[in-house]
XYZ file of N, CA and C in Angstrom:
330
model
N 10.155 -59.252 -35.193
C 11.138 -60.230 -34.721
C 10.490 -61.097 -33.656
N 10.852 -62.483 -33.427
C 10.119 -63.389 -32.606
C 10.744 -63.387 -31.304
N 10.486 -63.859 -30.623
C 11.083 -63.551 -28.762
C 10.831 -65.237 -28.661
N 10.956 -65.869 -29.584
C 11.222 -67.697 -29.210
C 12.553 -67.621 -28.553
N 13.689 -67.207 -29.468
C 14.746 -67.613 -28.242
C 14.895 -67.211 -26.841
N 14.205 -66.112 -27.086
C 14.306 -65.924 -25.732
C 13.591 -66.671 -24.925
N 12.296 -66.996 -25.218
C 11.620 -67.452 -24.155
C 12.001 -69.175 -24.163
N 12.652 -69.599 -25.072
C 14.012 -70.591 -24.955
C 14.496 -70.457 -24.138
N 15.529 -69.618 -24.158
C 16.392 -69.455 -23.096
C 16.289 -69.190 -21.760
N 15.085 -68.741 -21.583
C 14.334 -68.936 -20.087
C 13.852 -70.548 -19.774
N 13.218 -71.067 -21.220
C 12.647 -72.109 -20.523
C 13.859 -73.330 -20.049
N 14.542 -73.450 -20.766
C 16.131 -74.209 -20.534
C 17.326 -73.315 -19.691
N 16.862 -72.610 -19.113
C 18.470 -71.751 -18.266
C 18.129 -72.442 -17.081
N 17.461 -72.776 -16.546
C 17.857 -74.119 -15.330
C 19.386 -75.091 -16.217
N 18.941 -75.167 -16.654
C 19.889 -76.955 -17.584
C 21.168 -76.625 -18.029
N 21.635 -75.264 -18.252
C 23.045 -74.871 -18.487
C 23.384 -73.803 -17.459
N 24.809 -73.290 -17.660
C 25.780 -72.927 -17.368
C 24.865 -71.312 -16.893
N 25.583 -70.702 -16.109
C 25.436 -69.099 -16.224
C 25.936 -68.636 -16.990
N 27.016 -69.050 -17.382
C 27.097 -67.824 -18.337
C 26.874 -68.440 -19.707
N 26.675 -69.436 -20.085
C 25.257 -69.145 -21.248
C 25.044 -68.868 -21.218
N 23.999 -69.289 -20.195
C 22.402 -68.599 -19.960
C 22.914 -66.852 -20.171
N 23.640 -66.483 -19.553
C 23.891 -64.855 -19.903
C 24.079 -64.673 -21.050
N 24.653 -65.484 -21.803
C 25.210 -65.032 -23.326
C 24.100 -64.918 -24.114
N 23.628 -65.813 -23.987
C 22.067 -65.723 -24.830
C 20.717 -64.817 -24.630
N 20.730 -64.278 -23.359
C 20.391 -63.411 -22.764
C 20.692 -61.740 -23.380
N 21.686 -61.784 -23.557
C 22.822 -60.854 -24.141
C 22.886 -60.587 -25.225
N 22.884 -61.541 -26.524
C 23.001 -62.097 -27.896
C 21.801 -61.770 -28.216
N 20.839 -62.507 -27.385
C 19.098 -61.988 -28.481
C 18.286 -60.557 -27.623
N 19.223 -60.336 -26.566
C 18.592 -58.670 -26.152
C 17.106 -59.194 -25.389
N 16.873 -60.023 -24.764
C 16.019 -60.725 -24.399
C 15.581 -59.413 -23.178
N 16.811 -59.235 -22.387
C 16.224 -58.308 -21.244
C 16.379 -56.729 -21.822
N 16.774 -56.800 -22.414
C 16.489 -54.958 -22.984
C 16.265 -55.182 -24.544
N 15.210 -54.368 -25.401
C 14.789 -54.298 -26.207
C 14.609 -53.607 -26.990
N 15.383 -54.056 -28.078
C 15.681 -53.121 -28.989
C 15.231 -51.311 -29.541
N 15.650 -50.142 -29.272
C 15.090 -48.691 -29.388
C 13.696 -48.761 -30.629
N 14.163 -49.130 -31.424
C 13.097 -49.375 -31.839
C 12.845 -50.725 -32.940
N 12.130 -51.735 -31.922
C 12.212 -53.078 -33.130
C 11.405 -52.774 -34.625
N 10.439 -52.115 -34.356
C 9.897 -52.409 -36.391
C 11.181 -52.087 -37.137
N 12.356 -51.229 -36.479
C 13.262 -50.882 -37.658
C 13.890 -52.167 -38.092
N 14.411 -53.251 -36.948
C 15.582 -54.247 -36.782
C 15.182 -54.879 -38.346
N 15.565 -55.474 -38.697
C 15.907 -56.348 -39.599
C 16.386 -57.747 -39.337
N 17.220 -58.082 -38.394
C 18.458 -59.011 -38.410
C 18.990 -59.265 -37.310
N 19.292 -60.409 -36.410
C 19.557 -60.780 -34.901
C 20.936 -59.574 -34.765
N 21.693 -59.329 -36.358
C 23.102 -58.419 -35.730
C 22.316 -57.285 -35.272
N 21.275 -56.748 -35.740
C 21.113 -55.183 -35.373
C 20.631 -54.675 -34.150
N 19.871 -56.373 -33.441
C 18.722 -55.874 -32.395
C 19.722 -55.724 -31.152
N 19.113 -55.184 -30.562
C 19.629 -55.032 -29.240
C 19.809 -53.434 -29.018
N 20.285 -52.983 -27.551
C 20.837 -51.701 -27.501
C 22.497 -51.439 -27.828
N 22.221 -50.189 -28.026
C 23.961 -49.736 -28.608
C 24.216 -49.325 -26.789
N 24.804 -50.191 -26.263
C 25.189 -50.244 -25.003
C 26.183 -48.870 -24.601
N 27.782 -48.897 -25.665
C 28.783 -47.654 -25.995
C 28.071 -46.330 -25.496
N 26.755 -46.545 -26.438
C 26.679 -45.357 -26.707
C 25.172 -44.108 -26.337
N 24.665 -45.217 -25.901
C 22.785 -44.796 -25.355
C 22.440 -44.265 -24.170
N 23.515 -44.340 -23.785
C 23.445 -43.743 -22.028
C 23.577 -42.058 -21.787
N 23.234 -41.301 -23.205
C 23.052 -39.649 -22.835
C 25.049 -39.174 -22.876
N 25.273 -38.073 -23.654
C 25.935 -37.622 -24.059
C 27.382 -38.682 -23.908
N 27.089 -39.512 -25.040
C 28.412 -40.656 -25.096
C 28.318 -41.501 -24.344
N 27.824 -41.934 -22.803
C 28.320 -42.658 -22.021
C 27.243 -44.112 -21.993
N 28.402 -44.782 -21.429
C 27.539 -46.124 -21.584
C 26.259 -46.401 -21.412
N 25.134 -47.024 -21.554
C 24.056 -47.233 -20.672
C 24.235 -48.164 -19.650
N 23.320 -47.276 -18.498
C 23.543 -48.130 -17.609
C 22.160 -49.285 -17.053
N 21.727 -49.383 -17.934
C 20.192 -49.886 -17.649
C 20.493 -51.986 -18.007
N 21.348 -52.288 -18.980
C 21.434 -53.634 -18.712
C 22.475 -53.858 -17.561
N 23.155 -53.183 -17.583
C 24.166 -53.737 -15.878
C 23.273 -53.617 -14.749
N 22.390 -52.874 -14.625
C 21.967 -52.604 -13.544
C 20.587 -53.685 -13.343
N 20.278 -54.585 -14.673
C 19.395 -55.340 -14.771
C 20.178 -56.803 -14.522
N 21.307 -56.726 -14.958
C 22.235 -58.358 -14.300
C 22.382 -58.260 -12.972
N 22.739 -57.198 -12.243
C 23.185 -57.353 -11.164
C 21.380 -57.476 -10.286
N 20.604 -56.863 -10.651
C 19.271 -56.697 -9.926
C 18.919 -58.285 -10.374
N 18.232 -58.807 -11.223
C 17.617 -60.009 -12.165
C 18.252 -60.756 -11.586
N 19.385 -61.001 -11.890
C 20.487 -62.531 -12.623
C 21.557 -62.679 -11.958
N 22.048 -61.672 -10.547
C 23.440 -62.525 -9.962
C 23.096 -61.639 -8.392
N 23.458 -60.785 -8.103
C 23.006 -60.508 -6.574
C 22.247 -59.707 -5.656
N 21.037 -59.572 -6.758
C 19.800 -59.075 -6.095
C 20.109 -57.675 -5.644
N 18.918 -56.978 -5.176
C 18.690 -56.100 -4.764
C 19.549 -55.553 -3.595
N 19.029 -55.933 -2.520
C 19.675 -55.638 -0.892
C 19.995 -56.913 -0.365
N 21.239 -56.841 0.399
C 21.570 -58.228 0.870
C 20.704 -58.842 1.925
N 20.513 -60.040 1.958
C 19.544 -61.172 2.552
C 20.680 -61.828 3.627
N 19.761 -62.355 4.994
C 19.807 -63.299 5.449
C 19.788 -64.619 5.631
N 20.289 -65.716 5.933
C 20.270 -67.315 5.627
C 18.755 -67.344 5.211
N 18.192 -66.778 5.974
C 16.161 -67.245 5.937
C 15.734 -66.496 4.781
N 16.719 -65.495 3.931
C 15.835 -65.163 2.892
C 15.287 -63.623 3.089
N 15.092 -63.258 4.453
C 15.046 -62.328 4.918
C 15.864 -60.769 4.654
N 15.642 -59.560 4.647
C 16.652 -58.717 4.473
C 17.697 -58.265 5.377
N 18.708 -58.037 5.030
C 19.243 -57.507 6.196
C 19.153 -56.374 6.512
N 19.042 -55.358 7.605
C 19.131 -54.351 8.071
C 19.827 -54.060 9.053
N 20.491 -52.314 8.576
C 21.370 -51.551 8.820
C 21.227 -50.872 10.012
N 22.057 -50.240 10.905
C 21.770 -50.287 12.016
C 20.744 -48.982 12.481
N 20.551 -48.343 11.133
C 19.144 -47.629 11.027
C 17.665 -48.314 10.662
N 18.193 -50.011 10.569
C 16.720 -50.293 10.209
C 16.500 -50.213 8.745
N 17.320 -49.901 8.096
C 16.940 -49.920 6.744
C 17.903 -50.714 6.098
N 17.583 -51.164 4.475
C 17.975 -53.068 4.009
C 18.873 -51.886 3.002
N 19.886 -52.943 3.299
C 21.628 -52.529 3.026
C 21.841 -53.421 1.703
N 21.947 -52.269 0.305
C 21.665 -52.499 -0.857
C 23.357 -53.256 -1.254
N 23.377 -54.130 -2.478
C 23.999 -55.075 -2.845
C 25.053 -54.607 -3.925
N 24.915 -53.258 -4.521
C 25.749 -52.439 -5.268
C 25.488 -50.921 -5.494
N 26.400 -50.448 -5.447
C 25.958 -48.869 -5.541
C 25.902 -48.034 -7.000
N 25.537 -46.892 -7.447
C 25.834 -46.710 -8.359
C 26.649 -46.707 -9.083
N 28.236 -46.731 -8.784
C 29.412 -46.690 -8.774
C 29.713 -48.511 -9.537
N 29.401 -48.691 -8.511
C 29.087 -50.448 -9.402
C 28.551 -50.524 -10.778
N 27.423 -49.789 -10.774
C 26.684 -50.118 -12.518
C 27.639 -49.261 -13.117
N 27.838 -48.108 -12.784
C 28.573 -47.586 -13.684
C 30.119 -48.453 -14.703
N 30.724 -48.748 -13.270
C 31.754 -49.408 -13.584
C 31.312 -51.179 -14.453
N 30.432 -51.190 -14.040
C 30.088 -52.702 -14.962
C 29.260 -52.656 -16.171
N 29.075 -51.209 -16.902
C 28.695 -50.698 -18.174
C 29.879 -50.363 -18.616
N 31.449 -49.801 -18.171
C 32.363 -49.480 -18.921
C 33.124 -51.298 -19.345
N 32.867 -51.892 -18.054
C 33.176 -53.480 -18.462
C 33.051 -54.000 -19.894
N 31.296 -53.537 -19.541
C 30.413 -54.358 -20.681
C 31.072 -53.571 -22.204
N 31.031 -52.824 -22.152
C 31.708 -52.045 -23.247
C 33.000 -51.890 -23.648
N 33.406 -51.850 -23.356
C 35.063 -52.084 -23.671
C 35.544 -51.353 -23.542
């Protein structure tokens, strides 16, 4: 299978919308990749079974945890300068907890 759209959709996701740019992202499995591509056949098959890949039934949590890291609010929260912020131990005060991916894999799934 070819990775043109994807690397489409990187080269044009300045020029549209977010959530295109996510959909297509999403649609051709661009950031997670298919379990195993020599099997795929067909844009319906590729991708991960999101439902169901995450170890005894439960969602996976590996593309939520790649939107929220990648594509909308980073790692640990930042300062105006870009800088991290830190906690009053000195250490950079993260932007979602596990509890978050979890809950934004049952989202993604229905």
């Amino acid at each position: 299978r070819s990775t043109t759209p994807c690397r489409e959709s990187f080269r044009i996701g300045p020029l549209v919308s977010y959530s295109s740019f996510m959909y297509d992202e999403s649609a051709y499995s661009c950031i997670i990749p298919p379990p195993n591509p020599s099997s795929m056949t067909s844009d319906a098959k590729v991708g991960l079974d999101l439902a169901n890949s995450g170890g005894n039934g439960a969602p996976n949590e590996n593309y939520p945890r790649e939107i929220m890291q990648l594509f909308s609010i980073g790692l640990n929260e930042l300062n105006l300068d870009g800088s991290s912020k830190l906690d009053a131990n000195g250490k950079t005060i993260p932007t979602y907890t596990q509890t978050d991916v979890k809950e934004l894999a049952r989202a993604l799934t229905g």
